[in-house]
Tab-separated table of C-alpha atoms in Angstrom:
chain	number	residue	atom	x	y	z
A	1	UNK	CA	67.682	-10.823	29.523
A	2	UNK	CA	63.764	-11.478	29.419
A	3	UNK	CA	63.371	-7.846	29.256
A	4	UNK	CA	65.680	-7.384	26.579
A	5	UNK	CA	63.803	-9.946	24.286
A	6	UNK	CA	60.261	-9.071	25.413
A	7	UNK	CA	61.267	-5.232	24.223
A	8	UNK	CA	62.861	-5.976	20.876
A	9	UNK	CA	59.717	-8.519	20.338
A	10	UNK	CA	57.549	-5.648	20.868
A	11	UNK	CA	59.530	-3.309	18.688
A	12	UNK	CA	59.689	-5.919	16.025
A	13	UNK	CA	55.843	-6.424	16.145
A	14	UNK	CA	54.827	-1.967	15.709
A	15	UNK	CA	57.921	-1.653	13.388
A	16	UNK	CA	56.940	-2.824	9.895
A	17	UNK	CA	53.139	-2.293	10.594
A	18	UNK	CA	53.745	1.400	11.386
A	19	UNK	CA	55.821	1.898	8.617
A	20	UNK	CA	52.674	0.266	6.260
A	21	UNK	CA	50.160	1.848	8.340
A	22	UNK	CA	48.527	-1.740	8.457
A	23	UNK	CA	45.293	-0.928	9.998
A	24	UNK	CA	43.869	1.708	8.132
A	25	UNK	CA	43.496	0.219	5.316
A	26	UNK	CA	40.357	-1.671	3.999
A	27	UNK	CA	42.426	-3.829	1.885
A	28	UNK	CA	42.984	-6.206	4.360
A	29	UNK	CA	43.540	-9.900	4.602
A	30	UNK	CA	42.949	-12.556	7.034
A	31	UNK	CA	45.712	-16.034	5.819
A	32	UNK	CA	45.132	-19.553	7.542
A	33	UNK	CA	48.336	-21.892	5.978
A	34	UNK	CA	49.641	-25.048	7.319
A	35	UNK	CA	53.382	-26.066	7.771
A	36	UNK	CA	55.191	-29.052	7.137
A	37	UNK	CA	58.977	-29.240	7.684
A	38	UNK	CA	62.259	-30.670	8.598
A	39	UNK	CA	63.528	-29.463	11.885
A	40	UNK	CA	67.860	-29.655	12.114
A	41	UNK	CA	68.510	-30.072	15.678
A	42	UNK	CA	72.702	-28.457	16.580
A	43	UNK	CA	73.197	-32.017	18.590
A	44	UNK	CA	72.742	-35.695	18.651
A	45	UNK	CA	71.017	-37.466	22.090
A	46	UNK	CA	73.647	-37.256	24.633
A	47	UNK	CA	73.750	-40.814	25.720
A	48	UNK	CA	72.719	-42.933	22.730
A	49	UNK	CA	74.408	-40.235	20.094
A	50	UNK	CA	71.369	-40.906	18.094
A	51	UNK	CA	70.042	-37.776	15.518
A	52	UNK	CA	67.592	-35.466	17.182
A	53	UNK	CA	66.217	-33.704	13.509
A	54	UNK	CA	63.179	-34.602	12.509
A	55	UNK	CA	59.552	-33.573	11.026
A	56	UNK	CA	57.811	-30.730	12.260
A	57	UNK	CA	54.085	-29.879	11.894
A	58	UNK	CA	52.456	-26.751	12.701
A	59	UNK	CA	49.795	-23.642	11.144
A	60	UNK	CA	50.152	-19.809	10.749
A	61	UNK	CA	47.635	-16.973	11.246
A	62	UNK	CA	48.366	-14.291	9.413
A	63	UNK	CA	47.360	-10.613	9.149
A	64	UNK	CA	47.906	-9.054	5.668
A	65	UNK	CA	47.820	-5.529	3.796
A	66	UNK	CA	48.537	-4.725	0.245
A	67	UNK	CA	50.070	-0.939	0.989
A	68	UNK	CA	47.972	1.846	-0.653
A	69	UNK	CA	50.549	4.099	-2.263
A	70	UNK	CA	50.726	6.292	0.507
A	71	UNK	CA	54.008	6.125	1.268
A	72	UNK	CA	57.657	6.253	-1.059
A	73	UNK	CA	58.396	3.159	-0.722
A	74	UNK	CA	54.792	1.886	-1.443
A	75	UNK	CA	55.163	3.228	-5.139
A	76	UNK	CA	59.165	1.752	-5.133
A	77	UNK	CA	58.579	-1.654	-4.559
A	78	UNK	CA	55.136	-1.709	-6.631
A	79	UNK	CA	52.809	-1.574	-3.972
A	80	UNK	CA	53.396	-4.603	-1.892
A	81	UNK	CA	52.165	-7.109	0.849
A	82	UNK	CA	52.993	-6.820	4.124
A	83	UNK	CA	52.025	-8.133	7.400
A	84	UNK	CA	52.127	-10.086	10.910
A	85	UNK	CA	52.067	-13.532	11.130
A	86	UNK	CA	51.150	-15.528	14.332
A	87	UNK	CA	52.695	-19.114	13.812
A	88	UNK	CA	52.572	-22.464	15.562
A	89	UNK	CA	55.015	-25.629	15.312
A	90	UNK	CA	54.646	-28.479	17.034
A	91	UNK	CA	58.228	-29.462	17.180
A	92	UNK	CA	59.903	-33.412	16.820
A	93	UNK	CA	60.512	-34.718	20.022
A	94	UNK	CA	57.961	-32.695	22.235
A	95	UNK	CA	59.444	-33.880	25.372
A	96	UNK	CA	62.462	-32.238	24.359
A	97	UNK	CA	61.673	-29.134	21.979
A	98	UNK	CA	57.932	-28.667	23.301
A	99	UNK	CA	55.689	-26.285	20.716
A	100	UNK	CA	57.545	-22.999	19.319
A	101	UNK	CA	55.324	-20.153	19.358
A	102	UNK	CA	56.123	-16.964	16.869
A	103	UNK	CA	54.916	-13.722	16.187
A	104	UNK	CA	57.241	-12.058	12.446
A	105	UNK	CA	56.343	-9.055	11.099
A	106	UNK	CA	57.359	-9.477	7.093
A	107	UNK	CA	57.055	-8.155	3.824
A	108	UNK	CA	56.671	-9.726	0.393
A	109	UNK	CA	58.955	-8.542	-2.486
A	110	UNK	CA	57.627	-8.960	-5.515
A	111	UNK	CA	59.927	-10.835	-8.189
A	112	UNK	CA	57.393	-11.958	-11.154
A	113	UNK	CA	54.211	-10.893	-11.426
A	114	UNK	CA	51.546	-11.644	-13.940
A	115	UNK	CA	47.777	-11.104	-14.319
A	116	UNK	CA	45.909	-13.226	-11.447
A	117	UNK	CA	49.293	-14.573	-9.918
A	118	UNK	CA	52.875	-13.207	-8.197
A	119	UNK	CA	55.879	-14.980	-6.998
A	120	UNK	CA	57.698	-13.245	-4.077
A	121	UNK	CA	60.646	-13.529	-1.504
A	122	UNK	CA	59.979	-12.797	1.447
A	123	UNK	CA	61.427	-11.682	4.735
A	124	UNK	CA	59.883	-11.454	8.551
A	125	UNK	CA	61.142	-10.837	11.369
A	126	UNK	CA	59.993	-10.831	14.806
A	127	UNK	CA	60.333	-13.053	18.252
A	128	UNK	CA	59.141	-16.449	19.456
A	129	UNK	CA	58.381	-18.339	22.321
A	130	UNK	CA	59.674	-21.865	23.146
A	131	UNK	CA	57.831	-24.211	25.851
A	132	UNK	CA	60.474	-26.671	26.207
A	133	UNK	CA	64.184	-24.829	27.284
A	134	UNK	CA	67.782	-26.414	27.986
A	135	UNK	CA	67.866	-27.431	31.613
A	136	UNK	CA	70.876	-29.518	32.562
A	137	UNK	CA	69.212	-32.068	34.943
A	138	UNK	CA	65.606	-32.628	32.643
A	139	UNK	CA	66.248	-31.654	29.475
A	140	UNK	CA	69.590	-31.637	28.823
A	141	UNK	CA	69.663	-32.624	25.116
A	142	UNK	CA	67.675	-29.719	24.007
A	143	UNK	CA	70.788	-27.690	22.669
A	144	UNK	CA	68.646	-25.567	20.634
A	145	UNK	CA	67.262	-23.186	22.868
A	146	UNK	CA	68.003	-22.123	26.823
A	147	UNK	CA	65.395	-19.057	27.152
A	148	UNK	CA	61.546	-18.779	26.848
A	149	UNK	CA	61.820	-15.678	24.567
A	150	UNK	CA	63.857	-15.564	21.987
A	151	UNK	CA	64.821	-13.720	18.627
A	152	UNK	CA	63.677	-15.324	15.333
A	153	UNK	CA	63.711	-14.526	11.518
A	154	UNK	CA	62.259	-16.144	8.381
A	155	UNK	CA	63.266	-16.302	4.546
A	156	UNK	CA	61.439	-17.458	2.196
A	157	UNK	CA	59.910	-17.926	-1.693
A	158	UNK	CA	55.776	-17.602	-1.882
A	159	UNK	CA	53.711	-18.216	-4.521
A	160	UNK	CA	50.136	-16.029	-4.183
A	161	UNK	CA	47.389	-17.240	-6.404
A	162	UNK	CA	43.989	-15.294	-7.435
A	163	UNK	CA	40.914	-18.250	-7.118
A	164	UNK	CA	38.270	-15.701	-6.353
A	165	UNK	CA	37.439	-12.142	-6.028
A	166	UNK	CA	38.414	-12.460	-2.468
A	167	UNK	CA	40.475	-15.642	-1.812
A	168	UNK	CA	43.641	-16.835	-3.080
A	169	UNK	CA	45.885	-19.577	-2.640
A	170	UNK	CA	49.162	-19.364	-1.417
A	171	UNK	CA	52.070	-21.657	-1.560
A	172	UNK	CA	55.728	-20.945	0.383
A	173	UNK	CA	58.695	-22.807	1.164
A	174	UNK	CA	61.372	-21.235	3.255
A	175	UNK	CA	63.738	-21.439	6.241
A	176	UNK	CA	62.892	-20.334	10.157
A	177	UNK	CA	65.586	-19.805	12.472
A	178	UNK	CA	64.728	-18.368	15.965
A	179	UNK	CA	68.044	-18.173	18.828
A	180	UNK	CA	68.506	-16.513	21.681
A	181	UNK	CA	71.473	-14.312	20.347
A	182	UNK	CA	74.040	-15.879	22.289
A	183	UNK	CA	72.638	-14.149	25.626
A	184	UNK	CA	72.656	-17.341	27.797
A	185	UNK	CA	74.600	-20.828	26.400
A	186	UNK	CA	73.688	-23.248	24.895
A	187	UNK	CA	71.993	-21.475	21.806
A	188	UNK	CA	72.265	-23.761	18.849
A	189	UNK	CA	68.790	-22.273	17.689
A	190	UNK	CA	65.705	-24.019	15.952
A	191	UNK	CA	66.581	-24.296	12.394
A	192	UNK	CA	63.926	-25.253	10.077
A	193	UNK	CA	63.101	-25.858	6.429
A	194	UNK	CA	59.092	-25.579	5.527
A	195	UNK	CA	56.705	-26.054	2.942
A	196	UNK	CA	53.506	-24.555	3.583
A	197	UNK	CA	50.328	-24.185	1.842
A	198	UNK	CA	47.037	-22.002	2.456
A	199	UNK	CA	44.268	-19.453	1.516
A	200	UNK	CA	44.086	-15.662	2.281
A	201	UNK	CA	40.387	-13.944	2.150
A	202	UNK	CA	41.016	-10.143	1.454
A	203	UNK	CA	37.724	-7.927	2.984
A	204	UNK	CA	37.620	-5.791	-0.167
A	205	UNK	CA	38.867	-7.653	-3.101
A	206	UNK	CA	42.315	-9.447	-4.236
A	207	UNK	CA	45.096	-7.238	-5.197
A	208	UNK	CA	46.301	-8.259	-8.169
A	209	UNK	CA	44.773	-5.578	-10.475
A	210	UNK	CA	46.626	-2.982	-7.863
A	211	UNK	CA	49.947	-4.422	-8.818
A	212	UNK	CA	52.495	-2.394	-9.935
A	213	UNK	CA	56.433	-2.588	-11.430
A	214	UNK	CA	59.366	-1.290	-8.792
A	215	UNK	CA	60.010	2.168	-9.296
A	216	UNK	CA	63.550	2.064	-7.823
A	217	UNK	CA	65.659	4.575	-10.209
A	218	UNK	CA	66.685	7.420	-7.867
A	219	UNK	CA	69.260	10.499	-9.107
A	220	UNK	CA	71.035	10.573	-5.735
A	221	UNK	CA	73.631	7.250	-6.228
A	222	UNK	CA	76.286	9.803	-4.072
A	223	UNK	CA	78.858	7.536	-2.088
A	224	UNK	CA	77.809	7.816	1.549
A	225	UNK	CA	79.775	6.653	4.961
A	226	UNK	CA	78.661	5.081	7.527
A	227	UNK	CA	79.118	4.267	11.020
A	228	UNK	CA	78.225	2.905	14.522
A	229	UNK	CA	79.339	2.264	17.885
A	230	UNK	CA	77.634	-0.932	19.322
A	231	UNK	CA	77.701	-3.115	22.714
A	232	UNK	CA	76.864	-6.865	23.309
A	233	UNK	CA	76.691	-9.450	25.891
A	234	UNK	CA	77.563	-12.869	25.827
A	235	UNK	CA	77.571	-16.128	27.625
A	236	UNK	CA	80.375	-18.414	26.599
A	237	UNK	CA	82.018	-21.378	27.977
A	238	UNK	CA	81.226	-25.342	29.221
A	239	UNK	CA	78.138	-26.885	31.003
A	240	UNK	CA	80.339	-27.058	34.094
A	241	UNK	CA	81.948	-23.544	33.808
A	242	UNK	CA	80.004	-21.122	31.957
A	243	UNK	CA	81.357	-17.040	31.587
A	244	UNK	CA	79.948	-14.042	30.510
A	245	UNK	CA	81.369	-11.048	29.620
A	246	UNK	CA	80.385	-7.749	27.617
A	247	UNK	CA	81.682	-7.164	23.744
A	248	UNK	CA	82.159	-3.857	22.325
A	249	UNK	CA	82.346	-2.940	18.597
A	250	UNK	CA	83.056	-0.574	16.199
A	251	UNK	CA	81.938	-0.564	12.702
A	252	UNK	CA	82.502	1.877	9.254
A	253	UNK	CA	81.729	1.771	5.817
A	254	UNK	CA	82.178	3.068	2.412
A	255	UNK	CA	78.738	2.613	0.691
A	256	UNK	CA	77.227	3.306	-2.472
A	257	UNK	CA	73.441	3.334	-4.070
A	258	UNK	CA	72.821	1.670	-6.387
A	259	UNK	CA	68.713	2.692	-6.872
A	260	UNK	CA	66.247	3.366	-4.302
A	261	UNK	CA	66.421	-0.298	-2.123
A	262	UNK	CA	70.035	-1.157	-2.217
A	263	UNK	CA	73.372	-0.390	-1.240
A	264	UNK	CA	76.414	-2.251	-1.613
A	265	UNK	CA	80.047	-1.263	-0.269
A	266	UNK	CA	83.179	-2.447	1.707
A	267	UNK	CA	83.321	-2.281	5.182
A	268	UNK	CA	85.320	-2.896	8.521
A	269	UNK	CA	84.919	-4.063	11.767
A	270	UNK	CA	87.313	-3.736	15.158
A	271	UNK	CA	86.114	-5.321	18.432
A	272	UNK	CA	86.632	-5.904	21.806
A	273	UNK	CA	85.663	-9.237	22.255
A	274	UNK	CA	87.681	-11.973	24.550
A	275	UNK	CA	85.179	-14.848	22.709
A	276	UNK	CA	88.170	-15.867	20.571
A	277	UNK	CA	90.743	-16.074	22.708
A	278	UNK	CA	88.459	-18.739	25.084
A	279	UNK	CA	87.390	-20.839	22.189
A	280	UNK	CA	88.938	-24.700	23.290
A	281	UNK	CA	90.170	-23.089	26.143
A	282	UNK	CA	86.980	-24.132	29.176
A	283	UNK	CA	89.608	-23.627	32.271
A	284	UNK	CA	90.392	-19.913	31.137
A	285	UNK	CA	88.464	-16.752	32.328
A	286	UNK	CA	87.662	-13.470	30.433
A	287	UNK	CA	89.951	-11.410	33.107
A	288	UNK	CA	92.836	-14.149	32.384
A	289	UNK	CA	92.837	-13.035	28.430
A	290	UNK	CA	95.478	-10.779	27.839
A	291	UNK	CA	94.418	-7.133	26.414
A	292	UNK	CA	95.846	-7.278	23.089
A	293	UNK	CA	94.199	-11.099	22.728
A	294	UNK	CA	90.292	-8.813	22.672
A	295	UNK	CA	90.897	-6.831	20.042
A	296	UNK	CA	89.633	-8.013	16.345
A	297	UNK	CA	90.187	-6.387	12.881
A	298	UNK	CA	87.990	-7.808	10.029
A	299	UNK	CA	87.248	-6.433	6.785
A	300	UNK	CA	84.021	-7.110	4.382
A	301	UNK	CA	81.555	-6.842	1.690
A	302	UNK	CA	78.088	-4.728	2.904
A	303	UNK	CA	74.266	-5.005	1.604
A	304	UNK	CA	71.675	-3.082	2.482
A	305	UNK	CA	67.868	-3.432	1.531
A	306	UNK	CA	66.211	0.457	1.779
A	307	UNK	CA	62.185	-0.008	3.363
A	308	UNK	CA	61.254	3.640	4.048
A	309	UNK	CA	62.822	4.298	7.462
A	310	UNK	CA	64.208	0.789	8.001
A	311	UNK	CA	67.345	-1.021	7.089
A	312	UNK	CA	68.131	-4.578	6.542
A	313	UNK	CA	72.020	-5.175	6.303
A	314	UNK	CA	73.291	-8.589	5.018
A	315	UNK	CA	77.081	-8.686	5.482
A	316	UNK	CA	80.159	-11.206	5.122
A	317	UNK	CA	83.616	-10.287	7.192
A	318	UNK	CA	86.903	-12.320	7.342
A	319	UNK	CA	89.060	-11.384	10.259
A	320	UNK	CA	92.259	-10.362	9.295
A	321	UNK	CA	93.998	-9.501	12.687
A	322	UNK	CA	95.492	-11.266	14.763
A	323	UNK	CA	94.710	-14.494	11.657
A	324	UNK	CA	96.927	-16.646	13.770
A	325	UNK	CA	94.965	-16.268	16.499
A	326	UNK	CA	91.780	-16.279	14.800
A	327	UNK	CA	89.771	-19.668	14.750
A	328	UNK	CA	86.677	-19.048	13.101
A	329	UNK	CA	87.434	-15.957	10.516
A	330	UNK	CA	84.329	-15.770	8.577
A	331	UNK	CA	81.235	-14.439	10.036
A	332	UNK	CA	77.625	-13.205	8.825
A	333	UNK	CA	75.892	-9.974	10.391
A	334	UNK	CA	72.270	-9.177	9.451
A	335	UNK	CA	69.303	-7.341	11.308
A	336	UNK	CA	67.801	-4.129	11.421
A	337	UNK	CA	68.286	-0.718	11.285
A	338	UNK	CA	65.942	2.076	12.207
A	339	UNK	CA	66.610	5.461	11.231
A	340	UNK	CA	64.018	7.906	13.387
A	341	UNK	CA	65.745	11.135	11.241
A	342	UNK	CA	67.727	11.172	8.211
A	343	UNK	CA	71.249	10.572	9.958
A	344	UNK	CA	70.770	8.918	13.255
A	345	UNK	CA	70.098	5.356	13.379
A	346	UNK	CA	69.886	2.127	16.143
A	347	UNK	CA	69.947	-1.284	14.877
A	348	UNK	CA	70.197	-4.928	16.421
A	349	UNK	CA	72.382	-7.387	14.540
A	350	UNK	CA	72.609	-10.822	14.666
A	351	UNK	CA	76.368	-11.528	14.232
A	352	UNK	CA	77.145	-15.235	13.792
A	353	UNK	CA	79.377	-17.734	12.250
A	354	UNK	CA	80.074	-21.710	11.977
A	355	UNK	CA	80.083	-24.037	14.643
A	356	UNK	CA	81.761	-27.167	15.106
A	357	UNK	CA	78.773	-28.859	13.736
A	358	UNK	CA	78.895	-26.808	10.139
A	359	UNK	CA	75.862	-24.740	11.089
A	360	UNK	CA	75.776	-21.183	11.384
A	361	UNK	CA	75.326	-20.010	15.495
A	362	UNK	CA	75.201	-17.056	17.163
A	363	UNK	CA	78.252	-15.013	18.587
A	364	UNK	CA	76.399	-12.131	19.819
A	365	UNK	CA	73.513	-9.890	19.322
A	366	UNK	CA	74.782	-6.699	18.655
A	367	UNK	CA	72.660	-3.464	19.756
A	368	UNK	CA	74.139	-0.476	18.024
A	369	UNK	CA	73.947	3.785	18.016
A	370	UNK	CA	74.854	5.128	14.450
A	371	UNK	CA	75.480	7.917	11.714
A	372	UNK	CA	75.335	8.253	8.083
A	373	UNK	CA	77.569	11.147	6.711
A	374	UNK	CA	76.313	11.999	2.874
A	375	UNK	CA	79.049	13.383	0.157
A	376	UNK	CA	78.003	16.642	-0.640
């Protein structure tokens, strides 16, 4: 499962660079920020039931390019920032959580802009590293994580300030979230809200005279479907009796363009997947679910974000079959979605829902082989 991680990691950290062609340009940035935030652990101490959130401090390197206008989507989303950021938090209880270590490719996208100033959201993701890991006889409270590597993703607002010719100030506050996918139990994740402040120094000059409005009208708004065949693996189950099992699903939809970046549409889902049927159940095994207890039917409402050649679906689903069987019905699925030709796609999803504790988890990471069929 290392592997796995280490690969998607590496993936993550050529993807969005490529696509920006980050190091050819002389328009680069160095950033130096510092974090501040509030870290929402998925358990209380084990023996005294006592909270286990608290403040975490930490600091980000960061690598930045404002794109040249090479590329399509340079000129549709009006010439933006994009980058790699190398981050450090030093989480609350160190015996427990150690240091988290990150590495998130992002982009900025640009919502008001104005002569020597821009506000943004902004989106990364990438992989981190943990120091401290779930281990039943040492560190059994740490609930959050039970791997070294792990998957991890970042939203966020950012405020980017001109105060020279080269530096400017920027100011972000956003939420980090890095799991394991639900690969090896317990995976609560590291949940955190930040504020973080800092300067970037740009090599040629700041950007803000480069800045441009979206161009995002487009003539082709032709419904499209779309589908994918995908495979997971799980581990599910108690500290004393843990199972895994693989998950196989199969996923359409109806979608339609609405300009350039984004899709919206109705989709559905149908899996084979025994993780429902062992929910509250620890003395049951996957082989001991019966066959028509695996499959799932669920039906839902599909985003997707358009970045040149990648993908970023944001989805809701309620299960509809079997409902009286069903004990969480809502779920999320985000991720990304690579298309290396027109048609053919991969992607890796994050597919999650509630837990017990109100806070959204991981069911499975999803890893998926897809095809786009255009109306003519």
């Amino acid at each position: 499962m290392k592997n796995i991680n280490l690969h998607f990691l590496f993936y993550l950290c050529i993807s969005i660079p490529c696509q920006g062609q980050l190091m050819k340009s002389n328009n680069m940035a160095i950033g130096l920020s510092f974090i501040n935030g509030y870290h929402i652990a998925p358990n209380k101490i084990n023996t005294t039931g006592e909270s286990m959130d608290g403040i975490v401090t930490g600091f980000q390197f960061d690598f930045i390019k404002q794109v040249n206008g090479t590329k399509n989507w340079h000129l549709t989303y009006g010439i933006p920032r994009v980058g790699i950021s190398f981050r450090t938090i030093f989480m609350n209880k160190p015996d427990t959580f150690g240091i988290s270590y990150s590495i998130l490719p992002f982009m900025q996208f640009r919502l008001l802009k104005h002569k020597n100033a821009e506000f943004c959201g902004k989106l990364g993701i990438g992989g981190a590293y943990v120091t401290k890991s779930f281990k039943y006889k040492s560190n059994f409270d740490n609930r959050a994580i039970s791997t070294p590597l792990n998957f991890a993703v970042e939203l966020a607002a950012i405020y980017n300030r001109k105060i020279s010719n080269h530096f400017d100030l920027n100011i972000e506050t956003g939420f980090f979230h890095s799991s394991n996918g639900g690969f090896i139990m317990p995976n609560g994740g590291i949940n955190i809200y930040y504020l973080k402040g800092g300067m970037s120094f740009f090599l040629k000059e700041t950007p803000y005279n480069k800045m441009k409005n979206y161009d995002v009208s487009t003539f082709n708004k032709k419904v499209f479907y779309t589908t994918f065949l995908a495979g997971a693996y799980r581990e599910h189950g108690t500290f004393a009796y843990r199972r895994q099992f693989p998950v196989f699903a199969y996923h359409q939809a109806i979608m339609k363009p609405i300009n350039k970046i984004y899709n919206i549409g109705i989709g559905a889902d149908l899996f084979y997947d025994a993780s429902n049927a062992l929910n509250d159940e620890p003395n049951l095994i996957p082989s001991q679910v019966k066959e028509r207890d695996k499959w799932l039917a669920a039906i839902g409402f599909c985003n997707e974000l358009n970045i040149g050649k990648l993908t970023i679906p944001l989805e809701l689903y309620y299960y509809f079959y079997d409902i009286d069987k069903i004990k969480r019905p809502v779920y999320v699925r985000f991720g990304l979605t690579y298309f290396p030709v027109k048609k053919l796609f991969v992607g890796c999803y994050f597919k999650g829902s509630n837990n017990k504790y109100n806070i959204l988890s991981s069911d499975f990471m999803e890893f998926s082989l897809g095809w786009r069929f255009w109306r003519k």
